[in-house]
Structures are given as structure tokens and as C-alpha cells.
CSV table of N, CA and C in Angstrom, one decimal:
chain,number,residue,atom,x,y,z
F,1,MET,N,81.1,47.9,131.1
F,1,MET,CA,80.6,47.9,132.5
F,1,MET,C,81.4,46.9,133.4
F,2,HIS,N,81.9,47.4,134.7
F,2,HIS,CA,82.7,46.6,135.4
F,2,HIS,C,82.0,45.9,136.4
F,3,ALA,N,82.5,44.8,136.9
F,3,ALA,CA,81.8,43.9,137.9
F,3,ALA,C,82.0,44.6,139.1
F,4,ALA,N,80.9,44.4,140.1
F,4,ALA,CA,80.9,45.2,141.3
F,4,ALA,C,82.1,44.5,142.2
F,5,VAL,N,82.8,45.1,143.1
F,5,VAL,CA,83.9,44.7,143.8
F,5,VAL,C,83.4,44.4,145.1
F,6,ASN,N,83.5,43.2,145.6
F,6,ASN,CA,82.8,42.9,147.0
F,6,ASN,C,84.0,43.2,148.0
F,7,PRO,N,83.6,44.2,148.9
F,7,PRO,CA,84.7,44.6,149.8
F,7,PRO,C,85.1,43.5,150.8
F,8,LEU,N,84.4,42.5,150.9
F,8,LEU,CA,85.0,41.3,151.7
F,8,LEU,C,86.1,40.6,150.9
F,9,ASP,N,85.9,40.6,149.7
F,9,ASP,CA,86.9,39.9,148.8
F,9,ASP,C,88.2,40.7,148.9
F,10,ASP,N,88.2,42.0,148.8
F,10,ASP,CA,89.3,42.8,149.1
F,10,ASP,C,90.0,42.7,150.5
F,11,ALA,N,89.0,42.6,151.5
F,11,ALA,CA,89.8,42.3,152.9
F,11,ALA,C,90.4,41.1,153.0
F,12,LEU,N,90.0,40.1,152.2
F,12,LEU,CA,90.8,38.8,152.2
F,12,LEU,C,91.9,38.5,151.4
F,13,ARG,N,92.2,39.7,150.7
F,13,ARG,CA,93.4,39.8,149.8
F,13,ARG,C,94.6,40.3,150.5
F,14,ILE,N,95.7,39.5,150.5
F,14,ILE,CA,97.0,40.1,151.0
F,14,ILE,C,97.9,40.4,149.9
F,15,ARG,N,98.3,41.6,149.8
F,15,ARG,CA,99.3,42.1,148.6
F,15,ARG,C,100.5,42.0,149.2
F,16,ILE,N,101.5,41.3,148.4
F,16,ILE,CA,102.9,41.2,148.9
F,16,ILE,C,103.9,41.5,147.7
F,17,VAL,N,105.0,41.8,148.0
F,17,VAL,CA,106.1,41.7,147.1
F,17,VAL,C,107.1,40.6,147.5
F,18,ALA,N,107.6,39.8,146.6
F,18,ALA,CA,108.5,38.8,147.0
F,18,ALA,C,109.6,38.7,146.1
F,19,ALA,N,110.7,38.2,146.5
F,19,ALA,CA,112.0,38.1,145.9
F,19,ALA,C,112.4,36.7,145.6
F,20,VAL,N,113.0,36.4,144.3
F,20,VAL,CA,113.6,35.2,143.9
F,20,VAL,C,115.1,35.5,144.0
F,21,ILE,N,115.7,34.8,144.9
F,21,ILE,CA,117.3,34.9,145.0
F,21,ILE,C,117.8,33.6,144.6
F,22,ARG,N,118.7,33.6,143.7
F,22,ARG,CA,119.4,32.3,143.2
F,22,ARG,C,120.9,32.3,143.8
F,23,ASP,N,121.4,31.1,143.9
F,23,ASP,CA,122.8,31.0,144.1
F,23,ASP,C,123.4,30.6,142.9
F,24,ALA,N,124.8,30.4,143.0
F,24,ALA,CA,125.5,30.3,141.7
F,24,ALA,C,125.3,29.0,141.0
F,25,THR,N,124.5,28.0,141.6
F,25,THR,CA,124.3,26.7,141.1
F,25,THR,C,122.8,26.8,140.5
F,26,GLY,N,122.0,27.9,140.7
F,26,GLY,CA,120.8,28.0,140.2
F,26,GLY,C,119.7,27.7,141.2
F,27,ARG,N,120.1,27.2,142.4
F,27,ARG,CA,119.1,26.9,143.5
F,27,ARG,C,118.4,28.3,144.0
F,28,VAL,N,117.3,28.1,144.5
F,28,VAL,CA,116.4,29.3,145.0
F,28,VAL,C,116.3,29.4,146.5
F,29,LEU,N,116.3,30.5,146.9
F,29,LEU,CA,116.3,30.6,148.4
F,29,LEU,C,114.8,30.7,148.8
F,30,LEU,N,114.3,29.8,149.8
F,30,LEU,CA,113.2,29.8,150.3
F,30,LEU,C,113.2,29.9,151.8
F,31,VAL,N,112.3,30.6,152.5
F,31,VAL,CA,112.2,30.9,154.0
F,31,VAL,C,111.0,30.1,154.5
F,32,ARG,N,111.2,29.9,155.8
F,32,ARG,CA,110.1,29.4,156.5
F,32,ARG,C,109.8,30.3,157.7
F,33,LYS,N,108.7,30.8,157.9
F,33,LYS,CA,108.4,31.8,158.9
F,33,LYS,C,108.2,31.0,160.4
F,34,ARG,N,108.5,31.6,161.4
F,34,ARG,CA,108.3,30.9,162.7
F,34,ARG,C,106.9,30.4,162.9
F,35,GLY,N,106.7,29.2,163.2
F,35,GLY,CA,105.4,28.6,163.3
F,35,GLY,C,104.6,28.2,162.1
F,36,ALA,N,105.3,28.4,160.8
F,36,ALA,CA,104.8,27.9,159.6
F,36,ALA,C,105.2,26.5,159.2
F,37,GLU,N,104.5,26.0,158.5
F,37,GLU,CA,104.8,24.5,158.1
F,37,GLU,C,105.5,24.6,156.6
F,38,VAL,N,105.2,25.7,155.8
F,38,VAL,CA,105.7,25.7,154.4
F,38,VAL,C,106.6,26.8,154.3
F,39,PHE,N,107.5,26.5,153.1
F,39,PHE,CA,108.6,27.5,152.9
F,39,PHE,C,107.9,28.3,151.6
F,40,GLN,N,108.6,29.6,151.5
F,40,GLN,CA,108.1,30.6,150.6
F,40,GLN,C,109.2,31.5,150.2
F,41,GLN,N,108.9,32.3,149.2
F,41,GLN,CA,109.8,33.4,148.8
F,41,GLN,C,109.9,34.4,149.9
F,42,PRO,N,111.2,35.0,150.1
F,42,PRO,CA,111.3,36.1,151.2
F,42,PRO,C,110.6,37.3,150.5
F,43,GLY,N,110.0,38.2,151.5
F,43,GLY,CA,109.4,39.4,151.1
F,43,GLY,C,108.3,39.6,152.0
F,44,GLY,N,107.3,40.5,151.7
F,44,GLY,CA,106.2,40.7,152.6
F,44,GLY,C,105.2,41.9,151.9
F,45,LYS,N,104.7,42.3,153.0
F,45,LYS,CA,103.4,43.5,152.6
F,45,LYS,C,104.3,44.8,152.6
F,46,ARG,N,103.7,45.8,151.9
F,46,ARG,CA,104.2,47.1,151.8
F,46,ARG,C,103.9,47.9,153.0
F,47,ASP,N,104.9,48.5,153.7
F,47,ASP,CA,104.6,49.4,154.8
F,47,ASP,C,104.2,50.7,154.3
F,48,PRO,N,103.7,51.5,155.3
F,48,PRO,CA,103.2,52.8,154.8
F,48,PRO,C,104.4,53.9,154.3
F,49,GLY,N,105.6,53.6,154.8
F,49,GLY,CA,106.6,54.4,154.5
F,49,GLY,C,107.4,53.9,153.1
F,50,ASP,N,107.0,52.5,152.7
F,50,ASP,CA,107.5,52.2,151.4
F,50,ASP,C,106.9,52.8,150.2
F,51,VAL,N,107.7,53.5,149.3
F,51,VAL,CA,107.2,54.3,148.2
F,51,VAL,C,106.9,53.3,147.0
F,52,ASP,N,107.5,52.3,146.9
F,52,ASP,CA,107.2,51.4,145.8
F,52,ASP,C,107.8,49.9,146.1
F,53,ASP,N,107.5,49.1,145.1
F,53,ASP,CA,107.9,47.6,145.4
F,53,ASP,C,109.4,47.5,145.8
F,54,LEU,N,110.3,48.4,145.1
F,54,LEU,CA,111.7,48.2,145.5
F,54,LEU,C,111.9,48.4,146.8
F,55,ALA,N,111.4,49.6,147.3
F,55,ALA,CA,111.4,49.9,148.8
F,55,ALA,C,111.0,48.8,149.7
F,56,THR,N,109.9,48.2,149.3
F,56,THR,CA,109.5,47.1,150.2
F,56,THR,C,110.4,46.0,150.1
F,57,LEU,N,110.9,45.6,149.0
F,57,LEU,CA,111.8,44.5,148.9
F,57,LEU,C,113.1,44.7,149.7
F,58,ALA,N,113.7,46.0,149.4
F,58,ALA,CA,114.8,46.3,150.2
F,58,ALA,C,114.6,46.2,151.7
F,59,ARG,N,113.5,46.7,152.3
F,59,ARG,CA,113.1,46.6,153.7
F,59,ARG,C,113.2,45.2,154.1
F,60,GLU,N,112.3,44.5,153.5
F,60,GLU,CA,112.0,43.1,153.9
F,60,GLU,C,113.3,42.3,153.8
F,61,LEU,N,114.1,42.4,152.8
F,61,LEU,CA,115.3,41.6,152.7
F,61,LEU,C,116.3,41.8,153.8
F,62,ASP,N,116.4,43.2,154.1
F,62,ASP,CA,117.2,43.5,155.3
F,62,ASP,C,116.7,43.0,156.5
F,63,GLU,N,115.3,43.1,156.9
F,63,GLU,CA,114.7,42.6,158.1
F,63,GLU,C,114.8,41.2,158.2
F,64,GLU,N,114.5,40.5,157.2
F,64,GLU,CA,114.3,39.0,157.2
F,64,GLU,C,115.5,38.3,157.1
F,65,LEU,N,116.5,38.8,156.3
F,65,LEU,CA,117.7,38.1,155.9
F,65,LEU,C,119.0,38.8,156.2
F,66,GLY,N,118.9,40.1,156.6
F,66,GLY,CA,120.3,40.8,156.9
F,66,GLY,C,121.0,41.1,155.5
F,67,CYS,N,120.2,41.1,154.3
F,67,CYS,CA,120.9,41.3,153.1
F,67,CYS,C,120.7,42.7,152.6
F,68,ARG,N,121.4,43.3,151.7
F,68,ARG,CA,121.1,44.4,150.9
F,68,ARG,C,120.8,44.2,149.5
F,69,LEU,N,119.5,44.7,149.1
F,69,LEU,CA,119.0,44.5,147.8
F,69,LEU,C,120.0,45.4,146.8
F,70,ARG,N,120.4,44.6,145.7
F,70,ARG,CA,121.2,45.4,144.7
F,70,ARG,C,120.1,45.9,143.6
F,71,THR,N,119.7,47.2,143.9
F,71,THR,CA,118.6,47.6,142.9
F,71,THR,C,118.9,47.6,141.4
F,72,ASP,N,120.1,47.5,141.1
F,72,ASP,CA,120.4,47.4,139.6
F,72,ASP,C,120.3,46.0,139.0
F,73,SER,N,119.9,45.1,140.0
F,73,SER,CA,119.8,43.6,139.5
F,73,SER,C,118.3,43.3,139.4
F,74,VAL,N,117.4,44.1,139.7
F,74,VAL,CA,115.9,43.8,139.9
F,74,VAL,C,115.3,43.7,138.6
F,75,ARG,N,114.6,42.4,138.4
F,75,ARG,CA,113.8,42.1,137.2
F,75,ARG,C,112.4,41.5,137.5
F,76,PHE,N,111.5,42.1,137.0
F,76,PHE,CA,110.1,41.7,137.3
F,76,PHE,C,109.9,40.3,136.8
F,77,LEU,N,109.4,39.4,137.4
F,77,LEU,CA,109.2,38.0,136.9
F,77,LEU,C,107.6,37.8,136.7
F,78,CYS,N,106.8,38.1,137.6
F,78,CYS,CA,105.4,37.9,137.4
F,78,CYS,C,104.5,38.4,138.4
F,79,GLN,N,103.2,38.4,138.2
F,79,GLN,CA,102.3,38.9,139.4
F,79,GLN,C,101.3,37.6,139.3
F,80,ALA,N,101.1,36.9,140.5
F,80,ALA,CA,100.2,35.9,140.7
F,80,ALA,C,99.6,35.9,141.9
F,81,GLU,N,98.5,35.0,142.1
F,81,GLU,CA,97.6,34.9,143.2
F,81,GLU,C,97.5,33.4,143.5
F,82,ALA,N,97.3,33.2,144.9
F,82,ALA,CA,97.1,31.7,145.4
F,82,ALA,C,96.5,31.8,146.9
F,83,PRO,N,96.1,30.9,147.3
F,83,PRO,CA,95.5,30.8,148.7
F,83,PRO,C,96.8,30.9,149.6
F,84,ALA,N,96.7,31.9,150.6
F,84,ALA,CA,97.7,32.3,151.5
F,84,ALA,C,98.2,31.0,152.4
F,85,ALA,N,99.4,31.0,152.5
F,85,ALA,CA,100.1,29.9,153.2
F,85,ALA,C,99.7,29.9,154.8
F,86,ASN,N,99.7,31.1,155.3
F,86,ASN,CA,99.6,31.3,156.8
F,86,ASN,C,98.4,31.8,157.3
F,87,GLU,N,97.5,32.5,156.5
F,87,GLU,CA,96.4,33.1,156.8
F,87,GLU,C,95.1,32.4,156.2
F,88,ARG,N,94.6,31.4,156.8
F,88,ARG,CA,93.6,30.6,156.4
F,88,ARG,C,92.4,31.4,155.9
F,89,GLY,N,91.9,31.2,154.7
F,89,GLY,CA,90.8,31.8,154.2
F,89,GLY,C,91.1,33.0,153.2
F,90,HIS,N,92.4,33.4,153.3
F,90,HIS,CA,92.9,34.7,152.6
F,90,HIS,C,93.5,34.3,151.2
F,91,VAL,N,93.7,35.1,150.4
F,91,VAL,CA,94.4,34.9,149.1
F,91,VAL,C,95.6,35.8,149.1
F,92,VAL,N,96.8,35.4,148.6
F,92,VAL,CA,97.9,36.3,148.6
F,92,VAL,C,98.2,36.7,147.1
F,93,GLU,N,98.3,37.9,146.9
F,93,GLU,CA,98.5,38.4,145.6
F,93,GLU,C,100.0,39.0,145.6
F,94,GLY,N,100.9,38.3,144.9
F,94,GLY,CA,102.1,38.7,144.9
F,94,GLY,C,102.8,39.2,143.6
F,95,ARG,N,103.5,40.2,143.7
F,95,ARG,CA,104.4,40.9,142.7
F,95,ARG,C,105.8,40.4,142.9
F,96,ILE,N,106.4,39.5,142.0
F,96,ILE,CA,107.5,38.7,142.2
F,96,ILE,C,108.6,39.3,141.3
F,97,TYR,N,109.8,39.5,141.9
F,97,TYR,CA,111.0,40.0,141.3
F,97,TYR,C,112.2,39.1,141.4
F,98,VAL,N,113.0,38.9,140.5
F,98,VAL,CA,114.3,38.1,140.5
F,98,VAL,C,115.4,39.1,140.9
F,99,VAL,N,116.0,39.0,142.0
F,99,VAL,CA,117.0,40.0,142.6
F,99,VAL,C,118.5,39.3,142.8
F,100,ASP,N,119.3,40.1,143.0
F,100,ASP,CA,120.5,39.8,143.6
F,100,ASP,C,120.8,40.7,144.9
F,101,VAL,N,121.6,40.0,145.8
F,101,VAL,CA,121.8,40.7,147.2
F,101,VAL,C,123.2,40.7,147.5
F,102,ASP,N,123.5,41.8,148.3
F,102,ASP,CA,124.8,41.7,148.8
F,102,ASP,C,124.7,41.2,150.3
F,103,GLY,N,125.5,40.2,150.8
F,103,GLY,CA,125.5,39.8,152.2
F,103,GLY,C,125.0,38.2,152.0
F,104,GLU,N,125.4,37.5,153.0
F,104,GLU,CA,125.0,36.1,153.1
F,104,GLU,C,123.7,36.0,153.9
F,105,PRO,N,122.5,35.5,153.2
F,105,PRO,CA,121.1,35.5,154.0
F,105,PRO,C,121.3,34.6,155.3
F,106,GLN,N,120.8,35.3,156.3
F,106,GLN,CA,120.6,34.7,157.6
F,106,GLN,C,119.2,34.8,158.0
F,107,PRO,N,118.7,33.8,158.8
F,107,PRO,CA,117.4,34.0,159.4
F,107,PRO,C,117.4,35.2,160.4
F,108,ARG,N,116.4,36.0,160.3
F,108,ARG,CA,116.2,37.1,161.1
F,108,ARG,C,114.8,37.3,161.3
F,109,ALA,N,114.3,38.3,162.4
F,109,ALA,CA,112.9,38.6,162.5
F,109,ALA,C,112.1,37.4,162.6
F,110,GLU,N,110.9,37.3,161.9
F,110,GLU,CA,110.1,36.2,161.9
F,110,GLU,C,110.5,35.0,161.1
F,111,ILE,N,111.6,35.0,160.5
F,111,ILE,CA,112.2,33.9,159.7
F,111,ILE,C,112.9,32.8,160.6
F,112,GLU,N,112.4,31.6,160.7
F,112,GLU,CA,112.9,30.7,161.5
F,112,GLU,C,114.1,29.7,160.8
F,113,GLU,N,113.8,29.7,159.5
F,113,GLU,CA,114.7,28.7,158.7
F,113,GLU,C,114.9,29.1,157.3
F,114,LEU,N,116.0,29.1,156.6
F,114,LEU,CA,116.3,29.3,155.2
F,114,LEU,C,116.7,28.0,154.6
F,115,ARG,N,116.3,27.8,153.3
F,115,ARG,CA,116.8,26.7,152.6
F,115,ARG,C,116.8,26.9,151.1
F,116,TRP,N,118.0,26.5,150.6
F,116,TRP,CA,118.3,26.6,149.2
F,116,TRP,C,117.7,25.3,148.5
F,117,VAL,N,116.9,25.5,147.4
F,117,VAL,CA,116.2,24.4,146.7
F,117,VAL,C,116.4,24.5,145.2
F,118,ASP,N,116.3,23.3,144.8
F,118,ASP,CA,116.4,23.2,143.3
F,118,ASP,C,114.7,23.5,142.9
F,119,PRO,N,114.5,24.6,142.0
F,119,PRO,CA,113.2,24.9,141.7
F,119,PRO,C,112.4,23.8,141.0
F,120,ALA,N,113.1,23.0,140.3
F,120,ALA,CA,112.5,21.8,139.7
F,120,ALA,C,111.9,20.7,140.6
F,121,VAL,N,112.6,20.6,141.7
F,121,VAL,CA,112.4,19.5,142.7
F,121,VAL,C,112.5,19.9,144.0
F,122,PRO,N,111.7,20.9,144.6
F,122,PRO,CA,112.0,21.3,145.9
F,122,PRO,C,111.9,20.3,146.9
F,123,ASP,N,112.8,20.1,147.8
F,123,ASP,CA,112.7,19.1,148.9
F,123,ASP,C,112.2,19.4,150.2
F,124,VAL,N,111.4,20.5,150.3
F,124,VAL,CA,110.8,20.9,151.4
F,124,VAL,C,109.3,21.3,151.0
F,125,PRO,N,108.3,21.3,151.9
F,125,PRO,CA,106.9,21.8,151.6
F,125,PRO,C,106.9,23.2,151.2
F,126,VAL,N,106.2,23.6,150.1
F,126,VAL,CA,106.2,24.9,149.5
F,126,VAL,C,104.9,25.6,149.4
F,127,ALA,N,104.8,26.8,149.8
F,127,ALA,CA,103.5,27.5,149.6
F,127,ALA,C,103.0,27.7,148.3
F,128,GLN,N,101.7,27.6,148.1
F,128,GLN,CA,101.1,27.4,146.7
F,128,GLN,C,101.6,28.5,145.9
F,129,LEU,N,101.7,29.7,146.2
F,129,LEU,CA,102.1,30.8,145.3
F,129,LEU,C,103.6,30.3,144.8
F,130,SER,N,104.5,30.0,145.4
F,130,SER,CA,105.7,29.5,145.0
F,130,SER,C,105.7,28.3,144.2
F,131,PHE,N,104.9,27.4,144.7
F,131,PHE,CA,105.0,26.0,144.1
F,131,PHE,C,104.2,26.0,142.5
F,132,HIS,N,103.1,26.8,142.7
F,132,HIS,CA,102.3,26.8,141.3
F,132,HIS,C,102.6,27.8,140.4
F,133,HIS,N,103.3,28.7,140.8
F,133,HIS,CA,103.5,30.0,140.0
F,133,HIS,C,105.0,30.4,139.7
F,134,ILE,N,105.6,30.5,140.8
F,134,ILE,CA,107.1,31.0,140.8
F,134,ILE,C,108.1,30.0,140.4
F,135,LEU,N,108.1,28.8,141.1
F,135,LEU,CA,109.1,27.8,140.7
F,135,LEU,C,109.0,27.2,139.3
F,136,PRO,N,107.7,27.1,138.9
F,136,PRO,CA,107.5,26.6,137.5
F,136,PRO,C,108.3,27.6,136.5
F,137,LEU,N,108.0,28.9,136.7
F,137,LEU,CA,108.6,29.8,135.7
F,137,LEU,C,110.0,29.8,135.8
F,138,LEU,N,110.6,29.7,136.9
F,138,LEU,CA,112.1,29.4,137.2
F,138,LEU,C,112.6,28.3,136.4
F,139,THR,N,111.9,27.2,136.3
F,139,THR,CA,112.5,26.2,135.4
F,139,THR,C,112.2,26.1,134.1
F,140,ALA,N,111.2,26.8,133.7
F,140,ALA,CA,110.9,27.2,132.3
F,140,ALA,C,111.8,28.3,131.5
F,141,LYS,N,112.4,29.2,132.5
F,141,LYS,CA,113.1,30.4,132.0
F,141,LYS,C,114.6,30.1,132.5
F,142,THR,N,115.3,29.6,131.5
F,142,THR,CA,116.7,29.4,131.9
F,142,THR,C,117.6,30.5,132.2
F,143,MET,N,116.9,31.7,131.5
F,143,MET,CA,117.8,32.9,131.8
F,143,MET,C,117.7,33.7,133.2
F,144,VAL,N,116.5,33.0,133.8
F,144,VAL,CA,116.2,33.8,135.3
F,144,VAL,C,117.2,33.2,136.2
């Protein structure tokens, strides 16, 4: 028997797809949205025209960073959830992929700032999903 699903719980859940982009030294790219205090992985919610996670990632990386997703590089890292950074009272549920991109990331659309950080010791305030789930996996997995 399955537990009843509370529709309110689903309404408070934000489903996203996010990217881990690393530079040659192993640092991870984090972004800060306009008006936000914390940094997070680039990515976002699926739009109606997005057929799958890769389509969402490709669109978001183009819109937010001006970069092209290299689809042959995409590797699933994890699925995790945490309190949403910018929507009080909501939970963000993320499907996270390690990716490579073509082009030099630049802040575009709602992105105000980019920062390359050491995943073991980020020097900026980081959203809970990234801090508690994504960055620890990157420091534990040397091959990522």
C-alpha cells in the first residue's frame, strides 16, 4: 500500500535539472541569481518544450551562461533534495549531471555573478542542495 500524497507537498516541490561544470584545476562553477545571497549550480526547471533533462540543461546553459552543452560529455551524478535557496518554504528536488560545455561562461539572463570554487572549501555562501549533496560528492569522487 502506498502512502497518500499530499497535493500541497507537491505544490511546494520545485523540480530542477542542474549542471556541474569543472575547470582544468577541478574547481566547480557556481552561479548567483540576481537578488539572491547564495551560489548554486547552473540549471533550472524544465520548460514545456523540453523533451528531457538534456534539453533542459542545454537551454538553461545557453540562457544563463551563453555556453553550448557537449551532449557526449553528460554523466548523471545524483538526485537529491534540500530546502530551496530562493523560494522560502519550498523544497528543491534536483537531478544533477556532470557536463562539459563549449564557450566561456558569462553571466546572462537572471545570473548576476559566476564563481569558480574548490568543492572541498567553497569561499562563497552556497545553497543547501549544492553544499550538502553535490559538492561533497565531488570531493569524494576524484574521477568526477
